[in-house]
mmCIF file of C-alpha atoms in Angstrom:
data_model
loop_
_atom_site.group_PDB
_atom_site.id
_atom_site.type_symbol
_atom_site.label_atom_id
_atom_site.label_comp_id
_atom_site.label_asym_id
_atom_site.label_seq_id
_atom_site.Cartn_x
_atom_site.Cartn_y
_atom_site.Cartn_z
ATOM 1 C CA MET J 1 0.000 0.000 0.000
ATOM 2 C CA ILE J 2 1.254 3.414 -0.899
ATOM 3 C CA GLU J 3 0.401 6.331 1.275
ATOM 4 C CA THR J 4 0.267 9.900 0.109
ATOM 5 C CA GLU J 5 0.261 12.977 2.193
ATOM 6 C CA THR J 6 -2.733 15.258 1.971
ATOM 7 C CA PHE J 7 -0.782 18.449 1.369
ATOM 8 C CA ILE J 8 0.466 17.371 -2.070
ATOM 9 C CA PRO J 9 -2.875 17.919 -3.871
ATOM 10 C CA ASP J 10 -3.058 21.396 -2.370
ATOM 11 C CA VAL J 11 0.356 22.218 -3.826
ATOM 12 C CA ILE J 12 -0.724 20.817 -7.177
ATOM 13 C CA LYS J 13 -3.905 22.898 -7.085
ATOM 14 C CA LEU J 14 -1.878 25.991 -6.318
ATOM 15 C CA ASP J 15 0.449 25.236 -9.216
ATOM 16 C CA LYS J 16 -2.518 24.708 -11.548
ATOM 17 C CA LYS J 17 -3.948 28.111 -10.635
ATOM 18 C CA THR J 18 -0.602 29.775 -11.135
ATOM 19 C CA SER J 19 -0.001 27.928 -14.355
ATOM 20 C CA LYS J 20 -3.463 28.876 -15.724
ATOM 21 C CA LYS J 21 -2.728 32.514 -14.979
ATOM 22 C CA ASP J 22 0.710 32.233 -16.594
ATOM 23 C CA MET J 23 -0.826 30.446 -19.583
ATOM 24 C CA SER J 24 -3.410 33.154 -20.014
ATOM 25 C CA TRP J 25 -0.760 35.917 -19.997
ATOM 26 C CA THR J 26 1.440 33.884 -22.324
ATOM 27 C CA SER J 27 -1.488 33.365 -24.706
ATOM 28 C CA PHE J 28 -2.281 37.064 -24.587
ATOM 29 C CA PHE J 29 1.283 38.097 -25.483
ATOM 30 C CA ILE J 30 1.607 35.463 -28.214
ATOM 31 C CA THR J 31 -1.687 36.636 -29.733
ATOM 32 C CA LEU J 32 -0.619 40.278 -29.487
ATOM 33 C CA ALA J 33 2.747 39.501 -31.120
ATOM 34 C CA PHE J 34 0.981 37.599 -33.912
ATOM 35 C CA ILE J 35 -1.404 40.516 -34.557
ATOM 36 C CA ILE J 36 1.447 43.029 -34.657
ATOM 37 C CA ILE J 37 3.550 40.871 -36.991
ATOM 38 C CA PHE J 38 0.519 40.237 -39.221
ATOM 39 C CA ARG J 39 -0.319 43.969 -39.328
ATOM 40 C CA VAL J 40 3.256 45.076 -40.049
ATOM 41 C CA PHE J 41 4.232 42.426 -42.598
ATOM 42 C CA VAL J 42 1.081 40.945 -44.174
ATOM 43 C CA LEU J 43 -2.071 43.134 -44.260
ATOM 44 C CA GLU J 44 -2.597 46.761 -43.305
ATOM 45 C CA PRO J 45 -5.778 48.863 -43.218
ATOM 46 C CA HIS J 46 -5.892 52.341 -44.789
ATOM 47 C CA ASN J 47 -8.457 55.108 -45.194
ATOM 48 C CA VAL J 48 -8.461 56.808 -48.583
ATOM 49 C CA SER J 49 -8.043 60.550 -48.188
ATOM 50 C CA GLY J 50 -8.725 62.979 -51.023
ATOM 51 C CA SER J 51 -10.134 62.755 -54.525
ATOM 52 C CA SER J 52 -7.075 61.879 -56.628
ATOM 53 C CA MET J 53 -8.397 58.343 -57.267
ATOM 54 C CA ASP J 54 -12.040 59.303 -58.067
ATOM 55 C CA ASP J 55 -14.122 57.413 -59.292
ATOM 56 C CA THR J 56 -12.196 54.256 -58.438
ATOM 57 C CA PHE J 57 -11.831 55.227 -54.769
ATOM 58 C CA LYS J 58 -13.637 57.981 -52.900
ATOM 59 C CA ASP J 59 -12.548 60.008 -49.902
ATOM 60 C CA GLY J 60 -13.310 57.870 -46.825
ATOM 61 C CA ASP J 61 -13.109 54.452 -48.511
ATOM 62 C CA TYR J 62 -11.570 51.852 -46.193
ATOM 63 C CA VAL J 63 -9.144 49.444 -47.872
ATOM 64 C CA ILE J 64 -6.875 46.568 -46.873
ATOM 65 C CA VAL J 65 -3.373 46.564 -48.361
ATOM 66 C CA ASP J 66 -1.562 43.315 -49.192
ATOM 67 C CA LYS J 67 2.020 43.914 -48.021
ATOM 68 C CA ILE J 68 3.462 40.496 -48.851
ATOM 69 C CA SER J 69 2.841 39.894 -52.600
ATOM 70 C CA TYR J 70 5.489 42.331 -53.813
ATOM 71 C CA ARG J 71 8.132 40.449 -51.844
ATOM 72 C CA PHE J 72 7.701 37.660 -54.417
ATOM 73 C CA LYS J 73 6.698 39.520 -57.574
ATOM 74 C CA ASN J 74 6.911 43.006 -59.032
ATOM 75 C CA PRO J 75 4.055 45.491 -59.337
ATOM 76 C CA GLU J 76 2.330 45.413 -62.717
ATOM 77 C CA LYS J 77 0.723 48.113 -64.814
ATOM 78 C CA GLY J 78 -2.803 48.719 -63.617
ATOM 79 C CA ASP J 79 -2.139 47.701 -59.988
ATOM 80 C CA VAL J 80 -3.463 50.137 -57.394
ATOM 81 C CA ILE J 81 -0.760 50.578 -54.769
ATOM 82 C CA VAL J 82 -0.105 52.332 -51.471
ATOM 83 C CA PHE J 83 3.366 53.819 -51.073
ATOM 84 C CA ASN J 84 5.500 56.227 -49.101
ATOM 85 C CA PRO J 85 6.028 59.457 -51.037
ATOM 86 C CA PRO J 86 9.504 60.294 -52.356
ATOM 87 C CA ALA J 87 11.775 62.324 -50.065
ATOM 88 C CA SER J 88 11.178 65.464 -52.170
ATOM 89 C CA VAL J 89 7.462 65.516 -51.273
ATOM 90 C CA GLU J 90 6.534 67.522 -48.149
ATOM 91 C CA ASN J 91 3.392 65.500 -47.358
ATOM 92 C CA LYS J 92 4.653 62.349 -45.650
ATOM 93 C CA SER J 93 1.267 60.570 -45.601
ATOM 94 C CA ARG J 94 1.066 57.413 -47.661
ATOM 95 C CA PHE J 95 -0.359 57.812 -51.156
ATOM 96 C CA ILE J 96 -2.692 55.591 -53.160
ATOM 97 C CA LYS J 97 -2.145 55.645 -56.948
ATOM 98 C CA ARG J 98 -2.187 53.400 -59.998
ATOM 99 C CA VAL J 99 0.971 51.925 -61.552
ATOM 100 C CA ILE J 100 1.101 53.305 -65.094
ATOM 101 C CA ALA J 101 4.576 52.275 -66.278
ATOM 102 C CA THR J 102 7.076 49.702 -65.049
ATOM 103 C CA PRO J 103 10.883 49.336 -65.170
ATOM 104 C CA THR J 104 12.657 49.720 -68.541
ATOM 105 C CA GLU J 105 9.681 51.476 -70.147
ATOM 106 C CA THR J 106 9.542 55.028 -71.449
ATOM 107 C CA ILE J 107 6.487 57.075 -70.469
ATOM 108 C CA GLU J 108 5.228 60.445 -71.613
ATOM 109 C CA VAL J 109 2.019 62.308 -70.785
ATOM 110 C CA LEU J 110 1.012 64.778 -73.472
ATOM 111 C CA ASP J 111 -2.295 66.613 -74.035
ATOM 112 C CA GLY J 112 -4.156 64.338 -71.613
ATOM 113 C CA LYS J 113 -2.917 61.140 -73.262
ATOM 114 C CA THR J 114 -0.458 58.649 -71.817
ATOM 115 C CA TYR J 115 2.188 57.080 -74.042
ATOM 116 C CA ILE J 116 4.230 54.049 -73.045
ATOM 117 C CA ASN J 117 7.092 53.240 -75.395
ATOM 118 C CA LYS J 118 5.521 55.765 -77.827
ATOM 119 C CA LYS J 119 2.168 53.910 -77.944
ATOM 120 C CA VAL J 120 -0.971 55.553 -76.588
ATOM 121 C CA VAL J 121 -2.569 53.727 -73.654
ATOM 122 C CA THR J 122 -6.342 53.345 -73.273
ATOM 123 C CA GLU J 123 -7.304 54.365 -69.740
ATOM 124 C CA ASP J 124 -11.067 53.948 -69.306
ATOM 125 C CA TYR J 125 -10.828 54.481 -65.525
ATOM 126 C CA VAL J 126 -9.535 58.077 -65.815
ATOM 127 C CA LYS J 127 -12.167 60.496 -64.504
ATOM 128 C CA TYR J 128 -10.798 63.846 -65.661
ATOM 129 C CA LYS J 129 -7.851 64.246 -67.980
ATOM 130 C CA SER J 130 -5.368 66.931 -67.103
ATOM 131 C CA PRO J 131 -3.506 69.372 -69.290
ATOM 132 C CA LYS J 132 -0.424 68.615 -67.151
ATOM 133 C CA THR J 133 2.302 67.074 -69.279
ATOM 134 C CA SER J 134 5.461 65.273 -68.318
ATOM 135 C CA ALA J 135 8.691 64.959 -70.222
ATOM 136 C CA SER J 136 9.551 61.613 -71.719
ATOM 137 C CA THR J 137 10.893 59.534 -68.825
ATOM 138 C CA PHE J 138 12.839 56.278 -69.077
ATOM 139 C CA LEU J 139 12.340 54.088 -66.000
ATOM 140 C CA ASP J 140 15.352 52.335 -64.501
ATOM 141 C CA ASP J 141 15.253 48.739 -63.237
ATOM 142 C CA ASN J 142 13.679 49.655 -59.894
ATOM 143 C CA GLN J 143 11.391 52.552 -60.898
ATOM 144 C CA TYR J 144 7.616 52.874 -61.335
ATOM 145 C CA PHE J 145 5.550 55.745 -62.731
ATOM 146 C CA VAL J 146 2.288 56.234 -60.826
ATOM 147 C CA MET J 147 -0.721 58.500 -61.358
ATOM 148 C CA GLY J 148 -4.128 59.029 -59.806
ATOM 149 C CA ASP J 149 -7.276 58.231 -61.797
ATOM 150 C CA ASN J 150 -8.540 61.794 -61.343
ATOM 151 C CA ARG J 151 -5.666 63.321 -63.299
ATOM 152 C CA TYR J 152 -6.940 66.865 -62.930
ATOM 153 C CA VAL J 153 -6.242 66.958 -59.171
ATOM 154 C CA SER J 154 -3.733 64.134 -58.665
ATOM 155 C CA PHE J 155 -0.275 64.974 -57.313
ATOM 156 C CA ASP J 156 1.805 62.124 -58.726
ATOM 157 C CA SER J 157 4.839 61.053 -60.785
ATOM 158 C CA ARG J 158 4.131 63.797 -63.324
ATOM 159 C CA TYR J 159 5.230 66.261 -60.637
ATOM 160 C CA TRP J 160 7.885 64.413 -58.633
ATOM 161 C CA GLY J 161 9.055 61.658 -60.974
ATOM 162 C CA PRO J 162 9.043 57.884 -60.597
ATOM 163 C CA ILE J 163 9.029 56.021 -57.298
ATOM 164 C CA VAL J 164 11.275 53.091 -56.412
ATOM 165 C CA LYS J 165 10.052 49.650 -55.372
ATOM 166 C CA ASP J 166 11.298 50.094 -51.788
ATOM 167 C CA GLU J 167 8.788 52.949 -51.322
ATOM 168 C CA ILE J 168 5.858 50.687 -52.217
ATOM 169 C CA GLN J 169 4.014 49.327 -49.167
ATOM 170 C CA GLY J 170 1.697 47.010 -51.092
ATOM 171 C CA ARG J 171 -1.281 46.722 -53.386
ATOM 172 C CA VAL J 172 -4.907 47.291 -52.537
ATOM 173 C CA LEU J 173 -6.332 43.838 -51.877
ATOM 174 C CA LEU J 174 -9.802 44.608 -50.567
ATOM 175 C CA ARG J 175 -12.224 47.503 -50.181
ATOM 176 C CA LEU J 176 -14.242 47.009 -46.985
ATOM 177 C CA TYR J 177 -16.136 50.307 -46.955
ATOM 178 C CA PRO J 178 -18.520 51.529 -48.241
ATOM 179 C CA PHE J 179 -20.350 48.266 -47.720
ATOM 180 C CA ASN J 180 -22.143 48.432 -51.082
ATOM 181 C CA LYS J 181 -18.738 48.508 -52.850
ATOM 182 C CA ILE J 182 -16.929 45.670 -51.053
ATOM 183 C CA ALA J 183 -14.564 44.062 -53.572
ATOM 184 C CA PHE J 184 -11.302 42.149 -53.946
ATOM 185 C CA PHE J 185 -8.619 43.981 -55.970
ATOM 186 C CA PRO J 186 -10.875 46.991 -56.532
ATOM 187 C CA GLY J 187 -9.776 49.143 -59.429
ATOM 188 C CA ALA J 188 -7.189 46.677 -60.766
ATOM 189 C CA LYS J 189 -6.909 47.046 -64.543
ATOM 190 C CA GLU J 190 -4.683 45.635 -67.244
ATOM 191 C CA TYR J 191 -3.449 47.630 -70.192
ATOM 192 C CA SER J 192 -4.335 45.917 -73.445
ATOM 193 C CA GLY J 193 -1.338 45.492 -75.698
ATOM 194 C CA ASN J 194 1.088 47.022 -73.211
ATOM 195 C CA LYS J 195 1.877 44.163 -70.807
#
């Protein structure tokens, strides 16, 4: 026969209480770390501010940005991206614009028309064309030319030149608000004949 002392279960009970409390704090911190890592490296919410992407995006739209895809592939023409503005721009808020031209292409905006490698591009998503022109620009291996869909008011690569890939935070994956316009890859377009 084996005898046990009665105080052992009490010690075990005390350890279970302590361990449950420790487990709950550990779970909390692991969950918090996961959320932070997910938010910083995978998906990030943004509110659209301004009218430079009208009619594709309106002021106040709430979007989710995919921050991981461009680690494995390059942005393509027609992608709607969120990026940090170049150092020359005073406004340090992130911008949302459309990729118009990609590395090793030559772009020119003249009389409201966009030319890539001297061919005019059809842009059915452009709300208002702008008289603003830009000189012919050749894009280096890491450069992208971006513009807003509302060209008349958009402050973009026509003013401050191309952006580099490192400035790009990600592409718009999902519009969550307004609720009647929920969509995956909202505004994504391909240029026919210019891929």
